[in-house]
Amino acid sequence: MRSAVVVFPGINRERDMAIALAASSGRPPRMLWHTETDLTGLDLVVLPGGFSYGDYLRCGAMAAQSPVMRSVSAFARRGGYVLGVCNGFQILTEAGILPGALLRNAGLRFLSRDCYLRVERADTVFANNYQRGQVFRSPMAHGDGNYYADEATLDWLEGENLVAFRYASATGALTPEANLNGSARGIAGLYSRNLRVLGLMPHPENRVDPLLGGADGKPLFDALTAAFAPARP
Amino acid sequence: MTDPTVDETRARAFGLSPEEYGRVLEIMGRTPTLTELGVFSVMWSEHCSYKSSRVWLKQLPTKAPWVIHGPGENAGVVDIGGGLAAVFKMESHNHPSFIEPYQGAATGVGGILRDVFTMGARPIANLNALRFGRPDDRRTRRIVDGVVRGIGGYGNCVGVPTVGGEVNFHPAYDGNPLVNAMTVGIVRKDRIFLSAASGVGNPVVYVGSKTGRDGIHGATMASAEFGADAAEKRPTVQVGDPFTEKLLIEACLELMETDAVVAIQDMGAAGLTSSSVEMAGKGGVGIELDLDAVPQREAGMTAYEMMLSESQERMLMVLRPDRTEAARSIFAKWELDFAVVGRLTDTGRIVVRHRDSVEADIPLAPLAEKAPLYHRPTTETPKQPILNAHRVENRLGLREALLKLIACPDLCSRSWIWDQYDSTIGGQTVKRPGAADAAVVRIDGLARALALTTDVTPRYCAADAEAGGCQAVAEAWRNLTAVGARPLAITDNLNFGNPEKPEVMGQFAAAIRGMSAACRALDFPVVSGNVSLYNETEGRSILPTPAIGGLGVLDDGARAVGIALAPWLDLVLIGVTKGWLGQSLWLREIAGREHGAPPPVNLNDERKAGDFVRAQIAVGTVRACHDVSDGGLLVALAEMAMAGNTGLRLSSGPPDVPLHAFWFGEDQGRYVLAVPDAANVIRQAEAAGIAAMRLGHSGGQDLTVPDGGTISVGALRAAHERFFPAWMDGAA
């Protein structure tokens, strides 16, 4: 898999993402400074977590305007695969690549803890190592992860089956207590219409090693690796 | 604009005594300019000069074969093997955090991070030690909320995990909270950067944020008591910008990959003054600064303002002249200011120019060597009687007492706090807050891991500062041991009241004695630290609080053990239990008094028990381990049960110790081990001359105590987790 991790000023989970990508694919990703614009030859572009531009103005708003994002938008339009995690998800919504917005957490506080994610569909390049309805655990760490979209958009997302993951209890129940940041319809992650762009708030890249609490996030990176493995003759 | 008159009155307003001002006149041979007076006053402030504490600090042991740099550098450095070193330090931001909790705490984190990456280390973990006033003091909730948000706001944004810390409440901190922040970084042993400037003619370079009028005289503020006018000091608090700090970390570390840097120091307290004076002074050279070249945020700043500004996120470097342009391009990439603001000279003087005039010209050697040094008078705190546990009446059963204790502010769950700190970023956190006695963070790409903790029990220190100082060091050592780590060294943050009061200075001297004894006995030297005095509001002093930040190493992070209990294990107590109730939380929370001598630490037994426990963990016998500290044995067991969501059943204690004293006494040097076979461990312990006994076994969903009471783990947890959320909602 030829992947690249985009680094905006203030991004801080780029190395965590690189570790997870390298652990699955055996190949470290290219680290792409935000002024670069050439994405030729890449299978996957990753927008990692952090505080691009300090989250000043609005989370992801300034990064969405940077040179590399014009290339990422074009890459996505051409059918390229894009993964945005946390700040990366915020940037994807600010850039209009995914619909909706991420608001302040309902409790108005930063939340750093483990959450449970229910897999809403497993027939994608990102999630095909999970089963539909499966629950996995993942760290989350954000102040602005409360997914918002208007009712019509939410209905459209549900109708098109574009919800990737929802916050759930350990047994998969969608309860208000499990929806830690108050996201609309418990949405933790979202696909683009062609299922090639995934944005999510929690951090599967921080759960790829049993020593660090579990490897529930690793299937996601393994699935990507398998999808982009060189074809065997 | 002409400078205001400089005289003894102004010197006093700047915090210099008449005698100290006399020394300034003697060194200068003339009346100093306002800028010069400013330089002297901050360099000779308690905060920068350690003038009251230096004579005592010298007693602390600072050496061991693994110590690379002890006190005197920006942070301490110890060898952790594999060609790597750990760089760490703890520092206070107490006064600013009372005045402006969010920014005070945030900039405390920012400042300690700079002390660490200044040495070339990438910060990998933050910890803290926090003390607040009574929860029912109307100011406390706002301060706690602001401090926690500030620590999280800064640490989360710069992307350094906050992995551990401690929090206490006591009325003595009403109006004077303590915010002590610790950073740990990793550096290659052969790539450590120091602050001593060298190379006459080399350029002096300023990088980072622009200089503004914030924080002027912050160091002086931190060197005086608060009166009722504390709120008026708000303008002396700086405002943090973690985004710029993050860029500064990356830019500095990128530059340090090259051979451009000769010397580097962050601009912390007393900003440009202390960084330039200390770098030139340590290197035995002179320095010339051209303030017109300093990046400025505001127009019309004077030399005095620029030299004393404590604007955050700034560094001063001496570079190789032929590498200056390459360095400039790195900072341009990170969109940070970069300015050549001076050069090194052979004059041994600091010369500051601004708008074509010399605003300061001071000889550096006497500025350092003639700095005041005080042997302040001390008086000993009278010793308190040793409480006889048999004579302490017990009204509550074990079950009721336990439920009350684990719900009290000093023992309840801190998850409301931890949940606001990013503890997983970096992808190396093996043991998160609450999972083990010490945080465990792996080194990227290696099996090796660091164990980290912060500890002190201020109520012990108030009753007997020597015993308390000793206990603080021993507890840090014990917490590192309890995860299986080899303790290496400590950083200290000595928070005390007004040193001009003999009883406060007596506490200070006694705490140093106790700490020194423990450091020696445990081979656990002090490699960095910070002293915060004048922690008083309206004449009332805080509890003496020598906070200890401990660092240890595990050759294999996968061998670290936590406190979470699993079912069907034997519970073994290591160490001697006499039932020490003096200064215990049981005595305070259940019997309603703070009384008696604190529990003593037998350093010989401590070492033996710790070495035994560490060896048992190393061979894989131990499934969970928890040291016995605040609240005593039953609280420790309850914490293990809650962490593992597993019940336990306890047998009776020894007949000669009263029930409540056995289960809630705070005797030192003890650990609870969860092991598959108690008999085997007890036999080995006894062979080594260490007290050991079987307490019971784990399993089920209830905690069953020896006097017949039963509590479900769920009920324990509900009581344990109630306080913080309810208090913050205004319900507690």
mmCIF file of C-alpha atoms in Angstrom, chain B residues 453-634:
data_model
loop_
_atom_site.group_PDB
_atom_site.id
_atom_site.type_symbol
_atom_site.label_atom_id
_atom_site.label_comp_id
_atom_site.label_asym_id
_atom_site.label_seq_id
_atom_site.Cartn_x
_atom_site.Cartn_y
_atom_site.Cartn_z
ATOM 1 C CA THR B 453 4.697 9.122 39.105
ATOM 2 C CA THR B 454 4.146 12.229 41.238
ATOM 3 C CA ASP B 455 3.804 11.953 45.005
ATOM 4 C CA VAL B 456 3.709 13.744 48.319
ATOM 5 C CA THR B 457 1.419 13.569 51.348
ATOM 6 C CA PRO B 458 1.224 17.161 52.591
ATOM 7 C CA ARG B 459 -0.624 16.361 55.818
ATOM 8 C CA TYR B 460 2.288 14.167 56.868
ATOM 9 C CA CYS B 461 4.698 17.002 56.016
ATOM 10 C CA ALA B 462 2.697 19.469 58.091
ATOM 11 C CA ALA B 463 2.852 17.178 61.115
ATOM 12 C CA ASP B 464 6.531 16.354 60.629
ATOM 13 C CA ALA B 465 8.276 17.744 57.579
ATOM 14 C CA GLU B 466 11.278 15.446 57.899
ATOM 15 C CA ALA B 467 9.158 12.303 58.046
ATOM 16 C CA GLY B 468 6.932 13.710 55.302
ATOM 17 C CA GLY B 469 9.840 14.553 53.001
ATOM 18 C CA CYS B 470 11.206 11.055 53.477
ATOM 19 C CA GLN B 471 7.773 9.516 52.878
ATOM 20 C CA ALA B 472 7.252 11.481 49.649
ATOM 21 C CA VAL B 473 10.458 10.129 48.121
ATOM 22 C CA ALA B 474 9.765 6.610 49.400
ATOM 23 C CA GLU B 475 6.247 6.649 48.008
ATOM 24 C CA ALA B 476 7.469 7.683 44.561
ATOM 25 C CA TRP B 477 10.027 4.868 44.692
ATOM 26 C CA ARG B 478 7.308 2.465 45.825
ATOM 27 C CA ASN B 479 4.905 3.467 43.063
ATOM 28 C CA LEU B 480 7.557 2.873 40.402
ATOM 29 C CA THR B 481 8.433 -0.435 42.013
ATOM 30 C CA ALA B 482 4.771 -1.484 42.086
ATOM 31 C CA VAL B 483 4.610 -1.537 38.269
ATOM 32 C CA GLY B 484 7.861 -3.475 38.112
ATOM 33 C CA ALA B 485 10.161 -0.582 37.200
ATOM 34 C CA ARG B 486 13.679 0.105 38.415
ATOM 35 C CA PRO B 487 13.502 3.558 40.038
ATOM 36 C CA LEU B 488 16.239 5.845 38.673
ATOM 37 C CA ALA B 489 15.862 9.432 39.849
ATOM 38 C CA ILE B 490 13.501 12.182 40.933
ATOM 39 C CA THR B 491 12.681 15.776 40.212
ATOM 40 C CA ASP B 492 11.284 17.822 43.068
ATOM 41 C CA ASN B 493 8.957 20.759 43.355
ATOM 42 C CA LEU B 494 9.307 22.243 46.812
ATOM 43 C CA ASN B 495 6.219 24.312 47.615
ATOM 44 C CA PHE B 496 6.362 26.157 50.927
ATOM 45 C CA GLY B 497 5.199 29.365 52.595
ATOM 46 C CA ASN B 498 7.118 32.533 53.400
ATOM 47 C CA PRO B 499 10.805 31.662 53.975
ATOM 48 C CA GLU B 500 11.239 34.750 56.141
ATOM 49 C CA LYS B 501 9.166 32.970 58.795
ATOM 50 C CA PRO B 502 11.441 30.681 60.846
ATOM 51 C CA GLU B 503 8.762 27.990 61.172
ATOM 52 C CA VAL B 504 8.401 27.801 57.360
ATOM 53 C CA MET B 505 12.162 27.705 56.842
ATOM 54 C CA GLY B 506 12.291 25.019 59.526
ATOM 55 C CA GLN B 507 9.786 22.963 57.551
ATOM 56 C CA PHE B 508 11.890 23.438 54.447
ATOM 57 C CA ALA B 509 15.121 22.357 56.106
ATOM 58 C CA ALA B 510 13.452 19.349 57.703
ATOM 59 C CA ALA B 511 11.837 18.233 54.448
ATOM 60 C CA ILE B 512 15.230 18.377 52.729
ATOM 61 C CA ARG B 513 16.721 16.238 55.510
ATOM 62 C CA GLY B 514 14.002 13.645 55.126
ATOM 63 C CA MET B 515 14.199 13.639 51.347
ATOM 64 C CA SER B 516 17.992 13.341 51.411
ATOM 65 C CA ALA B 517 17.880 10.344 53.726
ATOM 66 C CA ALA B 518 15.389 8.558 51.479
ATOM 67 C CA CYS B 519 17.245 9.452 48.272
ATOM 68 C CA ARG B 520 20.461 8.026 49.738
ATOM 69 C CA ALA B 521 18.933 4.857 51.111
ATOM 70 C CA LEU B 522 17.062 4.110 47.893
ATOM 71 C CA ASP B 523 19.772 5.213 45.379
ATOM 72 C CA PHE B 524 17.255 7.636 44.006
ATOM 73 C CA PRO B 525 18.999 10.987 43.433
ATOM 74 C CA VAL B 526 17.477 14.373 42.676
ATOM 75 C CA VAL B 527 18.371 15.482 39.146
ATOM 76 C CA SER B 528 16.246 18.586 38.730
ATOM 77 C CA GLY B 529 13.768 20.671 40.610
ATOM 78 C CA ASN B 530 12.086 23.880 41.417
ATOM 79 C CA VAL B 531 11.385 25.802 44.602
ATOM 80 C CA SER B 532 8.200 27.771 45.088
ATOM 81 C CA LEU B 533 8.151 29.897 48.230
ATOM 82 C CA TYR B 534 5.800 32.589 49.492
ATOM 83 C CA ASN B 535 2.799 30.324 49.018
ATOM 84 C CA GLU B 536 0.749 32.305 51.465
ATOM 85 C CA THR B 537 -2.403 34.309 51.219
ATOM 86 C CA GLU B 538 -3.111 36.951 53.813
ATOM 87 C CA GLY B 539 -0.439 35.576 56.095
ATOM 88 C CA ARG B 540 -1.619 31.959 56.053
ATOM 89 C CA SER B 541 0.814 29.394 54.727
ATOM 90 C CA ILE B 542 0.045 26.297 52.682
ATOM 91 C CA LEU B 543 0.915 22.850 54.012
ATOM 92 C CA PRO B 544 4.576 22.142 53.284
ATOM 93 C CA THR B 545 4.369 20.321 49.940
ATOM 94 C CA PRO B 546 7.596 18.858 48.552
ATOM 95 C CA ALA B 547 6.114 17.199 45.467
ATOM 96 C CA ILE B 548 8.272 14.429 44.043
ATOM 97 C CA GLY B 549 8.274 13.375 40.405
ATOM 98 C CA GLY B 550 9.765 9.913 40.079
ATOM 99 C CA LEU B 551 11.124 8.179 36.982
ATOM 100 C CA GLY B 552 11.960 4.516 36.539
ATOM 101 C CA VAL B 553 12.653 2.166 33.686
ATOM 102 C CA LEU B 554 11.333 -1.247 32.629
ATOM 103 C CA ASP B 555 13.469 -3.216 30.225
ATOM 104 C CA ASP B 556 10.267 -4.682 28.823
ATOM 105 C CA GLY B 557 7.104 -2.608 29.038
ATOM 106 C CA ALA B 558 5.040 -5.740 28.457
ATOM 107 C CA ARG B 559 6.026 -6.881 31.961
ATOM 108 C CA ALA B 560 4.484 -3.857 33.673
ATOM 109 C CA VAL B 561 1.698 -4.756 36.103
ATOM 110 C CA GLY B 562 -1.321 -2.664 37.016
ATOM 111 C CA ILE B 563 -3.699 -2.613 39.967
ATOM 112 C CA ALA B 564 -6.650 -4.336 38.245
ATOM 113 C CA LEU B 565 -7.607 -7.520 40.022
ATOM 114 C CA ALA B 566 -8.515 -10.686 38.127
ATOM 115 C CA PRO B 567 -10.594 -13.492 39.644
ATOM 116 C CA TRP B 568 -9.210 -16.493 41.539
ATOM 117 C CA LEU B 569 -5.981 -15.031 42.776
ATOM 118 C CA ASP B 570 -4.515 -14.956 46.260
ATOM 119 C CA LEU B 571 -3.997 -11.585 47.882
ATOM 120 C CA VAL B 572 -0.727 -11.164 49.731
ATOM 121 C CA LEU B 573 0.324 -8.231 51.863
ATOM 122 C CA ILE B 574 4.031 -7.405 51.862
ATOM 123 C CA GLY B 575 5.336 -5.237 54.718
ATOM 124 C CA VAL B 576 4.626 -4.629 58.382
ATOM 125 C CA THR B 577 1.216 -3.450 59.668
ATOM 126 C CA LYS B 578 1.089 -2.025 63.177
ATOM 127 C CA GLY B 579 -2.082 -0.045 62.578
ATOM 128 C CA TRP B 580 -0.741 3.517 62.281
ATOM 129 C CA LEU B 581 -3.716 5.881 62.502
ATOM 130 C CA GLY B 582 -1.879 9.185 63.125
ATOM 131 C CA GLN B 583 -2.535 11.608 60.204
ATOM 132 C CA SER B 584 -4.454 8.890 58.365
ATOM 133 C CA LEU B 585 -7.375 9.738 56.121
ATOM 134 C CA TRP B 586 -9.514 7.433 58.287
ATOM 135 C CA LEU B 587 -8.742 9.644 61.275
ATOM 136 C CA ARG B 588 -9.615 12.778 59.331
ATOM 137 C CA GLU B 589 -12.669 11.576 57.427
ATOM 138 C CA ILE B 590 -14.190 9.161 59.955
ATOM 139 C CA ALA B 591 -12.994 10.408 63.336
ATOM 140 C CA GLY B 592 -12.944 14.033 62.209
ATOM 141 C CA ARG B 593 -9.476 15.071 63.290
ATOM 142 C CA GLU B 594 -6.054 15.719 61.839
ATOM 143 C CA HIS B 595 -3.790 14.578 64.570
ATOM 144 C CA GLY B 596 -0.729 12.650 65.628
ATOM 145 C CA ALA B 597 2.680 11.844 64.239
ATOM 146 C CA PRO B 598 2.641 10.666 60.625
ATOM 147 C CA PRO B 599 3.666 7.095 59.819
ATOM 148 C CA PRO B 600 7.452 6.711 59.749
ATOM 149 C CA VAL B 601 9.277 5.071 56.873
ATOM 150 C CA ASN B 602 11.834 2.438 57.770
ATOM 151 C CA LEU B 603 14.157 2.927 54.804
ATOM 152 C CA ASN B 604 15.897 -0.381 55.307
ATOM 153 C CA ASP B 605 12.609 -2.307 55.234
ATOM 154 C CA GLU B 606 11.394 -0.133 52.375
ATOM 155 C CA ARG B 607 14.319 -1.081 50.215
ATOM 156 C CA LYS B 608 14.088 -4.766 51.060
ATOM 157 C CA ALA B 609 10.345 -4.996 50.423
ATOM 158 C CA GLY B 610 10.583 -3.013 47.189
ATOM 159 C CA ASP B 611 13.457 -5.039 45.797
ATOM 160 C CA PHE B 612 11.523 -8.203 46.626
ATOM 161 C CA VAL B 613 8.330 -7.022 44.925
ATOM 162 C CA ARG B 614 10.211 -5.879 41.818
ATOM 163 C CA ALA B 615 11.931 -9.252 41.553
ATOM 164 C CA GLN B 616 8.591 -11.074 41.900
ATOM 165 C CA ILE B 617 7.113 -8.932 39.108
ATOM 166 C CA ALA B 618 10.169 -9.553 36.922
ATOM 167 C CA VAL B 619 9.720 -13.326 37.073
ATOM 168 C CA GLY B 620 6.037 -13.036 36.205
ATOM 169 C CA THR B 621 4.536 -14.198 39.519
ATOM 170 C CA VAL B 622 2.512 -11.047 40.102
ATOM 171 C CA ARG B 623 -0.752 -10.435 38.232
ATOM 172 C CA ALA B 624 -1.596 -7.149 39.964
ATOM 173 C CA CYS B 625 0.200 -4.963 42.468
ATOM 174 C CA HIS B 626 -0.836 -1.899 44.437
ATOM 175 C CA ASP B 627 1.057 -0.020 47.092
ATOM 176 C CA VAL B 628 -0.800 0.798 50.300
ATOM 177 C CA SER B 629 -1.001 4.544 50.796
ATOM 178 C CA ASP B 630 -3.795 7.064 51.506
ATOM 179 C CA GLY B 631 -6.718 5.330 53.176
ATOM 180 C CA GLY B 632 -4.797 2.189 54.067
ATOM 181 C CA LEU B 633 -5.176 -1.451 53.192
ATOM 182 C CA LEU B 634 -8.907 -1.758 52.645
#
